[in-house]
């Protein structure tokens, strides 16, 4: 460094700042203060990108506006984000100049925490698909043909927008889901009867596998089973595949069918095994989980699941609000309508649990009308309960809504990225 001059010039992104030698020595930013201790050209270039010895000017190829806000922190002691600048980019500038996250204002710290949490979740979800996209051509040629084929199969089954074949496969899967749901719903209709004189209740849950409905159901289950097996075979990490929520739902949707088939074969029409018939009804209704398979192909359901995953704290907070209000208003309404020694007691509020039902219906502004207060104090309490419910339910909904919008944009970006690869495949 040239100590003969009294002033030093910092050129940050084209903006020049002049400081005295004394200020540079005791400068609060660690990277700037290191300039005073540099004794050689190599030491200087470790701190800055370039320098002019004649003019004693040091160049930093960094964001000039961000450095201006950092200098405002040095002068006034308050550090905030640059408007219209990504929080993570500004945080990188802070780290470069030697500042820490704790030096941000509290409101900016919360913004940074939310952005880092969302980015970590999004990058964790995207990291595995991106690994295949980041391979260069040379690495792809070095891979065995078998690995390329497995990767292509995995993308076809896991990402409906990754290729034309994946879209066709997704459409076929959706058709099977819709057909299976129609058969399941129609089987509960009173007019759904066989040619034999079986009772409606018996036929609902012990339909023969050789009837049209049984054949259609078996074909749908066969498709779902084959799809699940193929996806398991081509998956990279078998343990991670088993742990995924959608794969667990697939297993819960497929397994009851095979269990019910074996139970029907073993029990037959033995009247002494009525408990098995109840089990068959439960297993049959568990097939409703098939409809959740649509989440693989519709971005709206994926957005809902990702929002619930990220907003579980807000959901717990909403549940706590409702429980506390139920306890308070339930006890007060039971006391006003039934607990006091009145001539006309309202038997609908004979207990606090019964009153809690009225509370939850009133707070959600549903109002079935099956029970309502008849005394003046009870009606006043009911009005307060309704207004309190509107306020309490509205508080966490704002956070959930913003998270839903953010999740939707992230999934749309992911879908658009695979859509571009689909366009390239179609053109080729």
Short mmCIF file of C-alpha atoms in Angstrom, two decimals:
data_model
loop_
_atom_site.label_atom_id
_atom_site.label_comp_id
_atom_site.label_asym_id
_atom_site.label_seq_id
_atom_site.Cartn_x
_atom_site.Cartn_y
_atom_site.Cartn_z
CA UNK A 1 0.00 0.00 0.00
CA UNK A 2 0.98 3.57 -0.57
CA UNK A 3 1.07 5.09 2.88
CA UNK A 4 2.52 8.37 1.64
CA UNK A 5 -0.91 9.63 0.65
CA UNK A 6 -3.44 10.73 3.19
CA UNK A 7 -6.51 9.50 1.26
CA UNK A 8 -7.55 6.17 -0.16
CA UNK A 9 -10.16 5.63 -2.85
CA UNK A 10 -12.48 2.64 -2.92
CA UNK A 11 -14.10 1.97 -6.28
CA UNK A 12 -17.09 -0.33 -5.68
CA UNK A 13 -18.99 -1.19 -8.84
CA UNK A 14 -17.94 2.06 -10.50
CA UNK A 15 -18.81 4.30 -7.54
CA UNK A 16 -15.81 5.95 -5.85
CA UNK A 17 -15.48 6.63 -2.13
CA UNK A 18 -12.57 8.54 -0.58
CA UNK A 19 -11.40 7.92 2.99
CA UNK A 20 -8.50 9.09 5.07
CA UNK A 21 -5.75 6.73 6.20
CA UNK A 22 -6.94 6.87 9.78
CA UNK A 23 -10.49 5.98 8.83
CA UNK A 24 -9.31 3.02 6.74
CA UNK A 25 -7.27 1.67 9.64
CA UNK A 26 -10.22 1.61 12.03
CA UNK A 27 -12.95 0.99 9.45
CA UNK A 28 -15.84 -1.15 10.81
CA UNK A 29 -15.92 -3.34 7.68
CA UNK A 30 -13.33 -6.07 8.08
CA UNK A 31 -12.44 -6.34 4.38
CA UNK A 32 -11.78 -2.60 4.09
CA UNK A 33 -9.71 -2.41 7.28
CA UNK A 34 -7.52 -5.24 5.99
CA UNK A 35 -6.19 -2.92 3.29
CA UNK A 36 -4.21 -0.98 5.88
CA UNK A 37 -2.26 -4.08 6.84
CA UNK A 38 -1.36 -5.17 3.28
CA UNK A 39 2.39 -4.98 2.59
CA UNK A 40 2.63 -6.49 -0.87
CA UNK A 41 0.73 -6.61 -4.14
CA UNK A 42 -0.35 -10.18 -3.47
CA UNK A 43 -1.84 -9.17 -0.12
CA UNK A 44 -3.79 -6.36 -1.77
CA UNK A 45 -5.20 -8.61 -4.50
CA UNK A 46 -6.42 -11.04 -1.84
CA UNK A 47 -8.59 -8.24 -0.46
CA UNK A 48 -9.75 -6.46 -3.64
CA UNK A 49 -10.08 -7.32 -7.31
CA UNK A 50 -7.60 -4.74 -8.64
CA UNK A 51 -5.82 -1.55 -7.63
CA UNK A 52 -4.07 1.52 -9.07
CA UNK A 53 -0.92 2.28 -7.15
CA UNK A 54 -0.44 5.73 -8.63
CA UNK A 55 -3.89 6.98 -7.62
CA UNK A 56 -4.04 4.73 -4.56
CA UNK A 57 -7.40 3.42 -5.80
CA UNK A 58 -8.75 -0.03 -4.97
CA UNK A 59 -11.37 -1.71 -7.13
CA UNK A 60 -14.11 -4.04 -5.88
CA UNK A 61 -16.36 -5.73 -8.42
CA UNK A 62 -19.41 -5.75 -6.13
CA UNK A 63 -22.93 -4.31 -6.01
CA UNK A 64 -22.53 -0.54 -5.62
CA UNK A 65 -26.03 0.13 -4.25
CA UNK A 66 -25.67 -2.60 -1.65
CA UNK A 67 -22.35 -1.11 -0.52
CA UNK A 68 -24.06 2.27 -0.20
CA UNK A 69 -26.60 0.76 2.22
CA UNK A 70 -23.76 -0.91 4.12
CA UNK A 71 -22.01 2.46 4.46
CA UNK A 72 -25.27 3.88 5.82
CA UNK A 73 -25.10 1.17 8.48
CA UNK A 74 -21.52 2.24 9.27
CA UNK A 75 -22.69 5.83 9.66
CA UNK A 76 -26.10 5.46 11.33
CA UNK A 77 -25.98 1.97 12.86
CA UNK A 78 -29.05 0.54 11.07
CA UNK A 79 -28.73 -2.09 8.36
CA UNK A 80 -31.70 -2.81 6.07
CA UNK A 81 -32.20 -4.51 2.72
CA UNK A 82 -31.88 -2.67 -0.57
CA UNK A 83 -35.33 -2.22 -2.14
CA UNK A 84 -35.98 -4.43 -5.18
CA UNK A 85 -32.93 -6.56 -4.39
CA UNK A 86 -32.97 -10.24 -3.49
CA UNK A 87 -32.45 -10.82 0.21
CA UNK A 88 -29.96 -13.63 -0.44
CA UNK A 89 -27.92 -11.44 -2.81
CA UNK A 90 -27.71 -8.68 -0.22
CA UNK A 91 -26.76 -11.25 2.41
CA UNK A 92 -23.89 -12.39 0.18
CA UNK A 93 -22.73 -8.77 -0.02
CA UNK A 94 -22.85 -8.56 3.77
CA UNK A 95 -20.70 -11.66 4.14
CA UNK A 96 -18.21 -10.33 1.59
CA UNK A 97 -17.72 -7.07 3.51
CA UNK A 98 -17.49 -8.85 6.85
CA UNK A 99 -20.96 -8.31 8.34
CA UNK A 100 -23.12 -10.87 10.08
CA UNK A 101 -26.81 -11.70 9.88
CA UNK A 102 -27.40 -10.51 13.45
CA UNK A 103 -26.48 -6.95 12.43
CA UNK A 104 -29.63 -6.67 10.30
CA UNK A 105 -32.72 -5.01 11.67
CA UNK A 106 -35.24 -7.44 13.16
CA UNK A 107 -37.75 -7.06 10.33
CA UNK A 108 -35.05 -7.77 7.75
CA UNK A 109 -33.83 -10.76 9.74
CA UNK A 110 -37.30 -12.29 9.52
CA UNK A 111 -37.39 -11.72 5.76
CA UNK A 112 -33.99 -13.35 5.39
CA UNK A 113 -35.01 -16.34 7.52
CA UNK A 114 -38.17 -16.89 5.48
CA UNK A 115 -36.33 -16.62 2.18
CA UNK A 116 -33.55 -18.97 3.31
CA UNK A 117 -36.11 -21.49 4.61
CA UNK A 118 -38.12 -21.39 1.38
CA UNK A 119 -35.00 -21.60 -0.78
CA UNK A 120 -33.67 -24.56 1.23
CA UNK A 121 -36.97 -26.42 0.89
CA UNK A 122 -37.25 -25.64 -2.80
CA UNK A 123 -33.64 -26.55 -3.60
CA UNK A 124 -33.95 -29.77 -1.57
CA UNK A 125 -36.97 -30.78 -3.61
CA UNK A 126 -35.26 -29.77 -6.87
CA UNK A 127 -31.77 -31.07 -6.18
CA UNK A 128 -32.40 -34.63 -7.29
CA UNK A 129 -34.01 -33.81 -10.65
CA UNK A 130 -31.39 -31.14 -11.30
CA UNK A 131 -28.56 -33.61 -10.88
CA UNK A 132 -29.46 -35.25 -14.15
CA UNK A 133 -29.91 -31.89 -15.90
CA UNK A 134 -26.50 -30.59 -14.84
CA UNK A 135 -24.54 -33.37 -16.49
CA UNK A 136 -22.54 -32.19 -19.49
CA UNK A 137 -22.45 -34.02 -22.77
CA UNK A 138 -19.12 -35.66 -22.10
CA UNK A 139 -20.32 -37.19 -18.81
CA UNK A 140 -23.50 -38.40 -20.45
CA UNK A 141 -21.54 -40.21 -23.16
CA UNK A 142 -19.43 -41.89 -20.50
CA UNK A 143 -22.46 -43.28 -18.69
CA UNK A 144 -23.59 -46.80 -19.54
CA UNK A 145 -26.64 -47.13 -21.73
CA UNK A 146 -28.46 -48.94 -18.93
CA UNK A 147 -28.15 -45.96 -16.59
CA UNK A 148 -29.37 -43.61 -19.29
CA UNK A 149 -32.39 -45.81 -19.89
CA UNK A 150 -33.20 -46.03 -16.17
CA UNK A 151 -32.90 -42.26 -15.80
CA UNK A 152 -35.21 -41.71 -18.75
CA UNK A 153 -37.73 -44.16 -17.31
CA UNK A 154 -37.54 -42.50 -13.92
CA UNK A 155 -38.22 -39.06 -15.38
CA UNK A 156 -41.10 -40.47 -17.44
CA UNK A 157 -42.85 -41.88 -14.37
CA UNK A 158 -41.93 -39.18 -11.85
CA UNK A 159 -42.25 -35.96 -13.90
CA UNK A 160 -45.43 -35.81 -16.03
CA UNK A 161 -44.15 -32.74 -17.95
CA UNK A 162 -40.65 -34.04 -18.66
CA UNK A 163 -41.47 -35.63 -22.05
CA UNK A 164 -44.26 -36.47 -24.44
CA UNK A 165 -44.30 -40.09 -23.26
CA UNK A 166 -44.58 -38.90 -19.65
CA UNK A 167 -47.62 -36.79 -20.53
CA UNK A 168 -49.31 -39.72 -22.29
CA UNK A 169 -48.59 -41.93 -19.29
CA UNK A 170 -50.03 -39.29 -16.95
CA UNK A 171 -53.23 -39.04 -19.00
CA UNK A 172 -53.68 -42.82 -18.94
CA UNK A 173 -53.10 -42.88 -15.17
CA UNK A 174 -55.67 -40.11 -14.66
CA UNK A 175 -58.23 -42.06 -16.72
CA UNK A 176 -57.72 -45.14 -14.56
CA UNK A 177 -58.11 -43.06 -11.39
CA UNK A 178 -61.37 -41.53 -12.64
CA UNK A 179 -62.77 -44.90 -13.75
CA UNK A 180 -61.90 -46.52 -10.41
CA UNK A 181 -63.55 -43.66 -8.51
CA UNK A 182 -66.72 -43.91 -10.62
CA UNK A 183 -66.94 -47.65 -9.97
CA UNK A 184 -66.36 -47.15 -6.24
CA UNK A 185 -69.05 -44.46 -5.96
CA UNK A 186 -71.54 -46.35 -8.12
CA UNK A 187 -71.13 -49.51 -6.04
CA UNK A 188 -72.71 -47.72 -3.06
CA UNK A 189 -75.94 -46.87 -4.94
CA UNK A 190 -79.08 -48.74 -3.77
CA UNK A 191 -79.90 -49.77 -7.35
CA UNK A 192 -76.53 -51.46 -7.86
CA UNK A 193 -77.74 -55.11 -7.84
CA UNK A 194 -76.73 -58.41 -9.31
CA UNK A 195 -78.85 -60.86 -11.23
CA UNK A 196 -79.07 -63.01 -8.12
CA UNK A 197 -81.39 -62.19 -5.24
CA UNK A 198 -78.66 -61.10 -2.88
CA UNK A 199 -79.47 -58.32 -0.48
CA UNK A 200 -78.19 -54.87 -1.35
CA UNK A 201 -75.97 -54.71 1.69
CA UNK A 202 -74.37 -58.08 0.98
CA UNK A 203 -73.80 -57.29 -2.66
CA UNK A 204 -72.13 -53.97 -1.94
CA UNK A 205 -69.24 -55.53 -0.13
CA UNK A 206 -69.05 -59.05 -1.52
CA UNK A 207 -69.33 -58.42 -5.25
CA UNK A 208 -67.96 -61.20 -7.37
CA UNK A 209 -64.66 -60.62 -9.09
CA UNK A 210 -66.18 -61.87 -12.33
CA UNK A 211 -68.87 -59.20 -12.49
CA UNK A 212 -68.24 -56.16 -14.72
CA UNK A 213 -67.49 -53.91 -11.76
CA UNK A 214 -65.06 -56.45 -10.33
CA UNK A 215 -63.26 -56.81 -13.66
CA UNK A 216 -62.94 -53.03 -14.11
CA UNK A 217 -61.68 -52.68 -10.56
CA UNK A 218 -59.14 -55.47 -11.06
CA UNK A 219 -57.82 -53.83 -14.24
CA UNK A 220 -57.40 -50.47 -12.49
CA UNK A 221 -55.62 -52.08 -9.55
CA UNK A 222 -53.37 -53.97 -11.96
CA UNK A 223 -52.38 -50.70 -13.63
CA UNK A 224 -51.68 -48.98 -10.30
CA UNK A 225 -49.66 -51.95 -9.08
CA UNK A 226 -47.57 -52.15 -12.24
CA UNK A 227 -46.95 -48.40 -12.15
CA UNK A 228 -45.84 -48.52 -8.52
CA UNK A 229 -43.52 -51.49 -9.13
CA UNK A 230 -41.88 -49.86 -12.16
CA UNK A 231 -41.37 -46.58 -10.29
CA UNK A 232 -39.78 -48.50 -7.43
CA UNK A 233 -37.43 -50.38 -9.77
CA UNK A 234 -36.20 -47.29 -11.63
CA UNK A 235 -35.87 -45.11 -8.50
CA UNK A 236 -32.35 -44.10 -7.45
CA UNK A 237 -32.79 -44.46 -3.69
CA UNK A 238 -35.17 -47.24 -2.70
CA UNK A 239 -35.36 -46.14 0.95
CA UNK A 240 -36.15 -42.57 -0.02
CA UNK A 241 -38.79 -43.86 -2.44
CA UNK A 242 -40.58 -45.74 0.35
CA UNK A 243 -40.54 -42.69 2.63
CA UNK A 244 -42.20 -40.30 0.17
CA UNK A 245 -45.78 -39.38 1.19
CA UNK A 246 -47.31 -39.97 -2.26
CA UNK A 247 -45.75 -43.42 -2.47
CA UNK A 248 -47.11 -44.28 0.98
CA UNK A 249 -50.55 -43.17 -0.19
CA UNK A 250 -50.20 -45.39 -3.27
CA UNK A 251 -49.43 -48.34 -1.01
CA UNK A 252 -52.43 -47.58 1.21
CA UNK A 253 -54.65 -47.40 -1.88
CA UNK A 254 -53.44 -50.64 -3.45
CA UNK A 255 -52.99 -52.96 -0.46
CA UNK A 256 -56.65 -52.99 0.73
CA UNK A 257 -57.80 -54.48 -2.59
CA UNK A 258 -55.54 -57.53 -2.30
CA UNK A 259 -56.41 -57.94 1.37
CA UNK A 260 -60.13 -57.79 0.61
CA UNK A 261 -59.74 -60.33 -2.23
CA UNK A 262 -57.97 -62.82 0.02
CA UNK A 263 -60.48 -62.30 2.83
CA UNK A 264 -63.38 -62.83 0.43
CA UNK A 265 -61.79 -66.04 -0.86
CA UNK A 266 -61.20 -67.41 2.64
CA UNK A 267 -64.48 -66.31 4.26
CA UNK A 268 -66.87 -66.80 1.35
CA UNK A 269 -70.47 -66.46 2.52
CA UNK A 270 -69.99 -67.89 6.00
CA UNK A 271 -72.48 -66.04 8.27
CA UNK A 272 -70.23 -66.64 11.27
CA UNK A 273 -67.59 -64.27 9.84
CA UNK A 274 -69.58 -61.04 9.90
CA UNK A 275 -66.68 -59.19 11.48
CA UNK A 276 -64.65 -59.93 8.38
CA UNK A 277 -67.43 -58.32 6.35
CA UNK A 278 -67.05 -55.12 8.37
CA UNK A 279 -63.32 -55.22 7.72
CA UNK A 280 -63.99 -55.59 4.00
CA UNK A 281 -66.17 -52.48 4.07
CA UNK A 282 -63.42 -50.48 5.75
CA UNK A 283 -60.79 -51.75 3.31
CA UNK A 284 -63.02 -50.97 0.37
CA UNK A 285 -63.53 -47.38 1.51
CA UNK A 286 -59.77 -46.98 1.92
CA UNK A 287 -59.55 -47.07 -1.87
CA UNK A 288 -60.72 -43.47 -1.81
CA UNK A 289 -57.00 -42.70 -1.44
CA UNK A 290 -56.77 -43.30 -5.18
CA UNK A 291 -58.02 -39.78 -5.76
CA UNK A 292 -54.89 -38.43 -4.06
CA UNK A 293 -52.87 -39.96 -6.89
CA UNK A 294 -54.07 -37.04 -8.96
CA UNK A 295 -51.61 -34.89 -7.01
CA UNK A 296 -48.86 -36.30 -9.25
CA UNK A 297 -50.45 -34.72 -12.29
CA UNK A 298 -52.15 -31.53 -11.05
CA UNK A 299 -50.15 -28.56 -9.83
CA UNK A 300 -53.05 -27.35 -7.68
CA UNK A 301 -52.98 -30.43 -5.42
CA UNK A 302 -49.18 -30.29 -5.27
CA UNK A 303 -49.39 -26.66 -4.20
CA UNK A 304 -51.85 -27.55 -1.46
CA UNK A 305 -49.60 -30.29 -0.10
CA UNK A 306 -46.47 -28.11 -0.19
CA UNK A 307 -48.34 -25.26 1.51
CA UNK A 308 -49.52 -27.52 4.34
CA UNK A 309 -45.96 -28.80 4.73
CA UNK A 310 -44.49 -25.31 5.05
CA UNK A 311 -47.33 -23.81 7.12
CA UNK A 312 -47.68 -26.49 9.77
CA UNK A 313 -46.80 -23.93 12.45
CA UNK A 314 -49.63 -21.67 11.32
CA UNK A 315 -51.99 -24.65 11.17
CA UNK A 316 -51.07 -25.62 14.73
CA UNK A 317 -51.56 -22.01 15.82
CA UNK A 318 -55.01 -21.98 14.19
CA UNK A 319 -55.91 -25.22 15.98
CA UNK A 320 -54.78 -23.78 19.31
CA UNK A 321 -56.91 -20.66 18.76
CA UNK A 322 -59.98 -22.79 18.06
CA UNK A 323 -59.41 -25.09 21.05
CA UNK A 324 -58.96 -22.19 23.47
CA UNK A 325 -62.08 -20.45 22.17
CA UNK A 326 -64.07 -23.70 22.37
CA UNK A 327 -63.05 -24.20 25.98
CA UNK A 328 -63.96 -20.63 27.01
CA UNK A 329 -67.20 -20.16 25.08
CA UNK A 330 -68.28 -23.75 25.67
CA UNK A 331 -68.04 -23.42 29.44
CA UNK A 332 -69.76 -20.00 29.47
CA UNK A 333 -72.61 -21.09 27.18
CA UNK A 334 -73.26 -24.22 29.25
CA UNK A 335 -73.37 -22.10 32.37
CA UNK A 336 -75.72 -19.46 30.93
CA UNK A 337 -78.08 -21.85 29.16
CA UNK A 338 -78.18 -24.82 31.52
CA UNK A 339 -75.93 -24.47 34.54
CA UNK A 340 -77.77 -21.63 36.27
CA UNK A 341 -80.93 -22.39 38.24
CA UNK A 342 -83.39 -21.13 35.65
CA UNK A 343 -87.00 -22.12 35.08
CA UNK A 344 -86.51 -23.09 31.46
CA UNK A 345 -83.22 -24.91 30.95
CA UNK A 346 -81.86 -25.42 27.45
CA UNK A 347 -81.25 -29.16 27.27
CA UNK A 348 -79.09 -28.77 24.16
CA UNK A 349 -76.40 -27.28 26.42
CA UNK A 350 -76.55 -29.99 29.06
CA UNK A 351 -72.75 -30.49 28.98
CA UNK A 352 -69.65 -28.58 27.96
CA UNK A 353 -68.77 -31.04 25.13
CA UNK A 354 -72.27 -30.50 23.68
CA UNK A 355 -71.79 -26.74 23.96
CA UNK A 356 -68.40 -27.01 22.23
CA UNK A 357 -70.19 -28.31 19.14
CA UNK A 358 -72.28 -25.15 19.09
CA UNK A 359 -69.11 -23.06 19.55
CA UNK A 360 -67.25 -24.55 16.60
CA UNK A 361 -70.31 -24.20 14.34
CA UNK A 362 -70.77 -20.58 15.40
CA UNK A 363 -67.09 -19.61 15.09
CA UNK A 364 -66.91 -20.95 11.55
CA UNK A 365 -70.19 -19.10 10.74
CA UNK A 366 -71.83 -22.32 9.53
CA UNK A 367 -74.86 -22.25 11.84
CA UNK A 368 -76.73 -25.51 11.28
CA UNK A 369 -79.54 -24.35 13.55
CA UNK A 370 -79.73 -27.68 15.40
CA UNK A 371 -78.97 -25.90 18.70
CA UNK A 372 -79.00 -22.24 19.65
CA UNK A 373 -79.18 -20.13 22.84
CA UNK A 374 -82.59 -19.00 24.06
CA UNK A 375 -81.64 -16.71 26.94
CA UNK A 376 -80.60 -13.09 26.45
CA UNK A 377 -77.12 -13.57 28.01
CA UNK A 378 -76.64 -16.67 25.87
CA UNK A 379 -77.50 -14.78 22.70
CA UNK A 380 -75.10 -11.98 23.59
CA UNK A 381 -72.41 -14.60 24.18
CA UNK A 382 -73.27 -16.14 20.80
CA UNK A 383 -72.70 -12.82 19.04
CA UNK A 384 -69.34 -12.40 20.74
CA UNK A 385 -68.46 -15.99 19.80
CA UNK A 386 -69.22 -15.39 16.12
CA UNK A 387 -67.20 -12.16 15.94
CA UNK A 388 -64.30 -13.74 17.82
CA UNK A 389 -64.32 -16.69 15.44
CA UNK A 390 -64.06 -14.43 12.39
CA UNK A 391 -61.09 -12.58 13.90
CA UNK A 392 -59.25 -15.66 15.18
CA UNK A 393 -59.63 -17.58 11.95
CA UNK A 394 -58.54 -14.64 9.81
CA UNK A 395 -55.23 -14.06 11.60
CA UNK A 396 -53.27 -17.17 10.44
CA UNK A 397 -55.04 -17.35 7.07
CA UNK A 398 -52.97 -14.42 5.74
CA UNK A 399 -49.70 -16.28 6.28
CA UNK A 400 -51.12 -19.46 4.73
CA UNK A 401 -52.36 -17.52 1.69
CA UNK A 402 -48.98 -15.91 0.99
CA UNK A 403 -47.25 -19.27 1.35
CA UNK A 404 -49.76 -20.82 -1.05
CA UNK A 405 -49.04 -18.16 -3.69
CA UNK A 406 -45.29 -18.63 -3.30
CA UNK A 407 -45.55 -22.42 -3.55
CA UNK A 408 -47.71 -22.11 -6.64
CA UNK A 409 -45.16 -19.90 -8.41
CA UNK A 410 -42.33 -22.27 -7.51
CA UNK A 411 -44.18 -25.29 -8.88
CA UNK A 412 -45.16 -23.35 -12.00
CA UNK A 413 -41.49 -22.53 -12.55
CA UNK A 414 -40.59 -26.19 -12.17
CA UNK A 415 -43.35 -27.21 -14.60
CA UNK A 416 -42.23 -24.59 -17.13
CA UNK A 417 -38.67 -25.86 -16.94
CA UNK A 418 -39.74 -29.39 -17.80
CA UNK A 419 -42.09 -27.96 -20.41
CA UNK A 420 -39.10 -26.42 -22.20
CA UNK A 421 -37.40 -29.80 -22.29
CA UNK A 422 -40.62 -31.26 -23.71
CA UNK A 423 -40.66 -28.62 -26.46
CA UNK A 424 -37.07 -29.44 -27.38
CA UNK A 425 -37.89 -33.13 -27.55
CA UNK A 426 -40.91 -32.45 -29.76
CA UNK A 427 -38.86 -30.28 -32.14
CA UNK A 428 -36.10 -32.87 -32.36
#
